[in-house]
Tab-separated table of C-alpha atoms in Angstrom:
chain	number	residue	atom	x	y	z
H	19	MET	CA	-10.606	-24.011	-17.518
H	20	ALA	CA	-9.387	-20.485	-16.704
H	21	ASN	CA	-8.842	-19.489	-13.397
H	22	ARG	CA	-10.312	-17.071	-11.233
H	23	GLU	CA	-8.347	-13.827	-12.061
H	24	ASP	CA	-8.555	-14.881	-15.528
H	25	LYS	CA	-12.667	-14.993	-15.431
H	26	LYS	CA	-12.547	-11.508	-13.480
H	27	GLU	CA	-10.760	-9.960	-16.399
H	28	LEU	CA	-13.073	-11.777	-18.999
H	29	ILE	CA	-15.964	-10.200	-16.810
H	30	ILE	CA	-14.315	-6.908	-16.729
H	31	ASN	CA	-13.316	-6.905	-20.495
H	32	LYS	CA	-16.887	-7.593	-21.495
H	33	ALA	CA	-18.068	-5.054	-19.371
H	34	ILE	CA	-16.103	-2.260	-20.937
H	35	GLN	CA	-17.376	-3.345	-24.144
H	36	LEU	CA	-20.912	-3.680	-23.215
H	37	PHE	CA	-21.005	-0.262	-20.914
H	38	ALA	CA	-19.654	1.487	-23.981
H	39	GLU	CA	-22.120	0.263	-26.794
H	40	ASN	CA	-25.217	0.861	-24.301
H	41	GLY	CA	-24.103	2.939	-21.991
H	42	TYR	CA	-24.436	2.585	-17.936
H	43	TYR	CA	-28.199	2.268	-17.513
H	44	LYS	CA	-28.795	-0.100	-20.284
H	45	THR	CA	-26.329	-2.680	-19.328
H	46	THR	CA	-27.252	-5.167	-16.942
H	47	THR	CA	-25.058	-7.584	-14.981
H	48	ALA	CA	-27.069	-10.611	-16.828
H	49	MET	CA	-26.048	-8.903	-20.246
H	50	ILE	CA	-22.275	-9.014	-18.765
H	51	ALA	CA	-22.449	-12.156	-17.309
H	52	ASN	CA	-23.854	-13.516	-20.342
H	53	ALA	CA	-21.217	-12.383	-22.711
H	54	ALA	CA	-18.208	-13.587	-20.330
H	55	GLY	CA	-19.952	-17.010	-20.435
H	56	VAL	CA	-20.571	-16.963	-16.466
H	57	THR	CA	-23.466	-16.743	-14.290
H	58	GLN	CA	-24.761	-13.824	-12.727
H	59	PRO	CA	-24.107	-14.624	-9.342
H	60	TYR	CA	-20.370	-15.340	-10.422
H	61	VAL	CA	-20.450	-11.448	-11.597
H	62	PHE	CA	-21.495	-10.419	-7.920
H	63	HIS	CA	-18.836	-12.950	-6.221
H	64	PHE	CA	-16.186	-10.369	-7.939
H	65	PHE	CA	-18.261	-7.158	-7.520
H	66	GLN	CA	-20.848	-6.390	-5.027
H	67	ASN	CA	-23.148	-4.784	-7.470
H	68	LYS	CA	-23.354	-3.151	-11.224
H	69	GLU	CA	-22.175	0.201	-9.608
H	70	GLU	CA	-19.104	-1.304	-8.385
H	71	LEU	CA	-18.195	-3.189	-11.660
H	72	PHE	CA	-18.702	0.214	-13.528
H	73	LYS	CA	-16.244	1.603	-11.145
H	74	ALA	CA	-13.562	-1.043	-11.689
H	75	VAL	CA	-13.909	-0.773	-15.515
H	76	ILE	CA	-14.007	3.001	-15.496
H	77	GLU	CA	-10.824	3.327	-13.439
H	78	ARG	CA	-9.315	1.226	-15.950
H	79	ALA	CA	-9.882	3.080	-18.656
H	80	PHE	CA	-8.954	6.401	-16.797
H	81	ASN	CA	-5.672	4.348	-16.119
H	82	GLN	CA	-5.306	3.831	-19.591
H	83	ILE	CA	-5.254	7.342	-20.463
H	84	TYR	CA	-3.208	8.632	-17.162
H	85	TYR	CA	-0.206	6.220	-17.737
H	86	THR	CA	-0.100	7.124	-21.262
H	87	PHE	CA	0.285	10.693	-20.688
H	88	MET	CA	2.568	10.090	-17.662
H	89	GLU	CA	5.031	8.272	-19.812
H	90	VAL	CA	5.231	11.168	-22.698
H	91	GLU	CA	8.714	12.888	-22.469
H	92	ALA	CA	9.140	15.740	-24.964
H	93	PRO	CA	10.344	19.486	-24.611
H	94	ALA	CA	7.819	22.107	-23.540
H	95	ASP	CA	7.168	23.282	-26.878
H	96	ARG	CA	6.185	19.761	-28.310
H	97	LEU	CA	4.992	18.221	-24.973
H	98	SER	CA	1.196	18.934	-25.845
H	99	LEU	CA	1.548	17.612	-29.171
H	100	GLU	CA	3.479	14.444	-28.016
H	101	MET	CA	0.598	13.698	-25.542
H	102	GLY	CA	-1.897	14.353	-28.187
H	103	LYS	CA	-0.241	11.982	-30.510
H	104	SER	CA	-0.353	9.718	-27.678
H	105	PHE	CA	-4.060	10.374	-27.079
H	106	MET	CA	-4.969	9.408	-30.674
H	107	GLU	CA	-3.232	5.936	-30.092
H	108	ILE	CA	-5.207	5.547	-27.307
H	109	ILE	CA	-8.473	6.094	-29.189
H	110	LYS	CA	-7.420	3.736	-31.709
H	111	LYS	CA	-6.048	0.914	-29.329
H	112	TYR	CA	-8.839	1.389	-26.376
H	113	ARG	CA	-11.695	2.466	-28.306
H	114	TYR	CA	-14.090	1.104	-26.023
H	115	GLU	CA	-12.472	2.506	-22.620
H	116	VAL	CA	-12.210	5.991	-24.276
H	117	LEU	CA	-16.030	5.631	-25.335
H	118	MET	CA	-16.662	4.728	-21.266
H	119	VAL	CA	-14.720	7.738	-20.446
H	120	MET	CA	-16.703	10.205	-22.818
H	121	GLN	CA	-20.142	8.939	-21.336
H	122	ALA	CA	-19.141	8.584	-17.437
H	123	TYR	CA	-19.653	11.998	-16.597
H	124	THR	CA	-23.424	11.857	-17.787
H	125	ILE	CA	-24.351	9.213	-15.155
H	126	ALA	CA	-26.504	10.913	-12.746
H	127	ASP	CA	-25.583	8.291	-9.690
H	128	GLU	CA	-24.017	10.018	-7.299
H	129	GLY	CA	-21.589	7.509	-5.942
H	130	ILE	CA	-20.540	6.868	-9.682
H	131	ARG	CA	-20.443	10.869	-10.053
H	132	GLN	CA	-17.707	11.378	-7.319
H	133	HIS	CA	-15.740	8.340	-8.556
H	134	ILE	CA	-15.577	10.074	-12.151
H	135	ARG	CA	-15.077	13.333	-10.400
H	136	LYS	CA	-12.027	11.910	-8.716
H	137	LEU	CA	-10.755	10.213	-11.720
H	138	PHE	CA	-10.731	13.639	-13.863
H	139	LEU	CA	-9.444	15.593	-11.120
H	140	THR	CA	-6.411	13.158	-10.984
H	141	ILE	CA	-5.836	13.551	-14.555
H	142	TYR	CA	-6.085	17.152	-14.452
H	143	GLU	CA	-3.480	17.613	-11.617
H	144	MET	CA	-1.260	15.223	-13.185
H	145	LEU	CA	-1.410	17.428	-16.533
H	146	PHE	CA	-0.998	20.337	-14.471
H	147	LEU	CA	2.188	19.280	-12.662
H	148	LYS	CA	3.715	17.958	-16.034
H	149	PHE	CA	3.011	21.216	-17.736
H	150	GLU	CA	4.509	23.052	-14.594
H	151	LYS	CA	7.749	20.837	-14.555
H	152	ALA	CA	8.048	21.351	-17.690
H	153	GLY	CA	7.847	25.434	-17.681
H	154	ILE	CA	4.853	25.980	-19.777
H	155	PRO	CA	3.097	29.154	-18.955
H	156	PHE	CA	-0.204	28.912	-17.392
H	157	PRO	CA	-0.070	25.152	-16.550
H	158	LYS	CA	-3.605	25.180	-15.028
H	159	GLU	CA	-5.047	26.638	-17.833
H	160	LYS	CA	-3.201	24.497	-20.100
H	161	ALA	CA	-4.245	21.455	-18.752
H	162	SER	CA	-8.027	22.267	-18.680
H	163	GLU	CA	-7.585	23.518	-22.294
H	164	PHE	CA	-5.802	19.820	-22.895
H	165	ILE	CA	-8.676	17.916	-21.297
H	166	GLY	CA	-11.197	20.003	-23.165
H	167	THR	CA	-9.667	19.186	-26.672
H	168	GLY	CA	-9.165	15.594	-25.634
H	169	LEU	CA	-13.111	15.548	-25.173
H	170	LEU	CA	-13.625	17.455	-28.360
H	171	ILE	CA	-11.328	14.985	-30.348
H	172	THR	CA	-13.437	11.991	-28.594
H	173	VAL	CA	-16.615	13.578	-29.827
H	174	SER	CA	-15.271	14.318	-33.117
H	175	GLU	CA	-13.898	10.507	-33.471
H	176	VAL	CA	-17.045	8.674	-31.908
H	177	LEU	CA	-19.356	10.458	-34.256
H	178	ASP	CA	-17.172	9.997	-37.021
H	179	LEU	CA	-17.725	14.080	-37.384
H	180	PRO	CA	-13.733	15.456	-38.274
H	181	GLU	CA	-15.208	18.685	-39.147
H	182	ILE	CA	-15.672	19.591	-35.444
H	183	PHE	CA	-12.011	19.161	-35.023
H	184	ASN	CA	-9.600	20.887	-37.046
H	185	MET	CA	-6.157	20.208	-36.057
H	186	LYS	CA	-3.644	23.598	-36.540
H	187	ASP	CA	-0.760	21.352	-36.558
H	188	GLU	CA	0.481	20.526	-39.725
H	189	GLU	CA	2.736	17.726	-38.322
H	190	CYS	CA	-0.142	16.440	-36.324
H	191	ARG	CA	-2.433	16.361	-39.472
H	192	LYS	CA	-0.182	14.482	-41.403
H	193	GLU	CA	0.088	12.096	-38.706
H	194	TYR	CA	-3.580	11.421	-38.495
């Protein structure tokens, strides 16, 4: 039988999928428990409530993005392109997590909204510092633009609507 940490990971993994597919409000802890093959009280053994579970799940999703971008090393003139390629890989490998990030900022619950705000700000600050360190002009604006482009790419991917995101870079277009 799986140990406690394995069960906790299973709960988180099932929650990622269900939150991504159904959204925060339509996903219940009973659904997550059922998908994970545990009882609902067992979910509450690890997470105080649905909000805390969602925060843990969304933090994992943001961390995938954050650490992927942190690892990208490239000269200033290729940094955005290489980070963009890394983002496309994240979308392929961690689709449910990206879907969660995509919809997370639409949740009206103030506790979740504050948490999402903090996570987006953390990514923005990391991008700003990375662009600044690389010597890219207007690093704050570049960080904002990069996040905006990432959201547009995500919408394009999620809706299978490539027409709304036209890649300018020929190398990037060939790659994806």
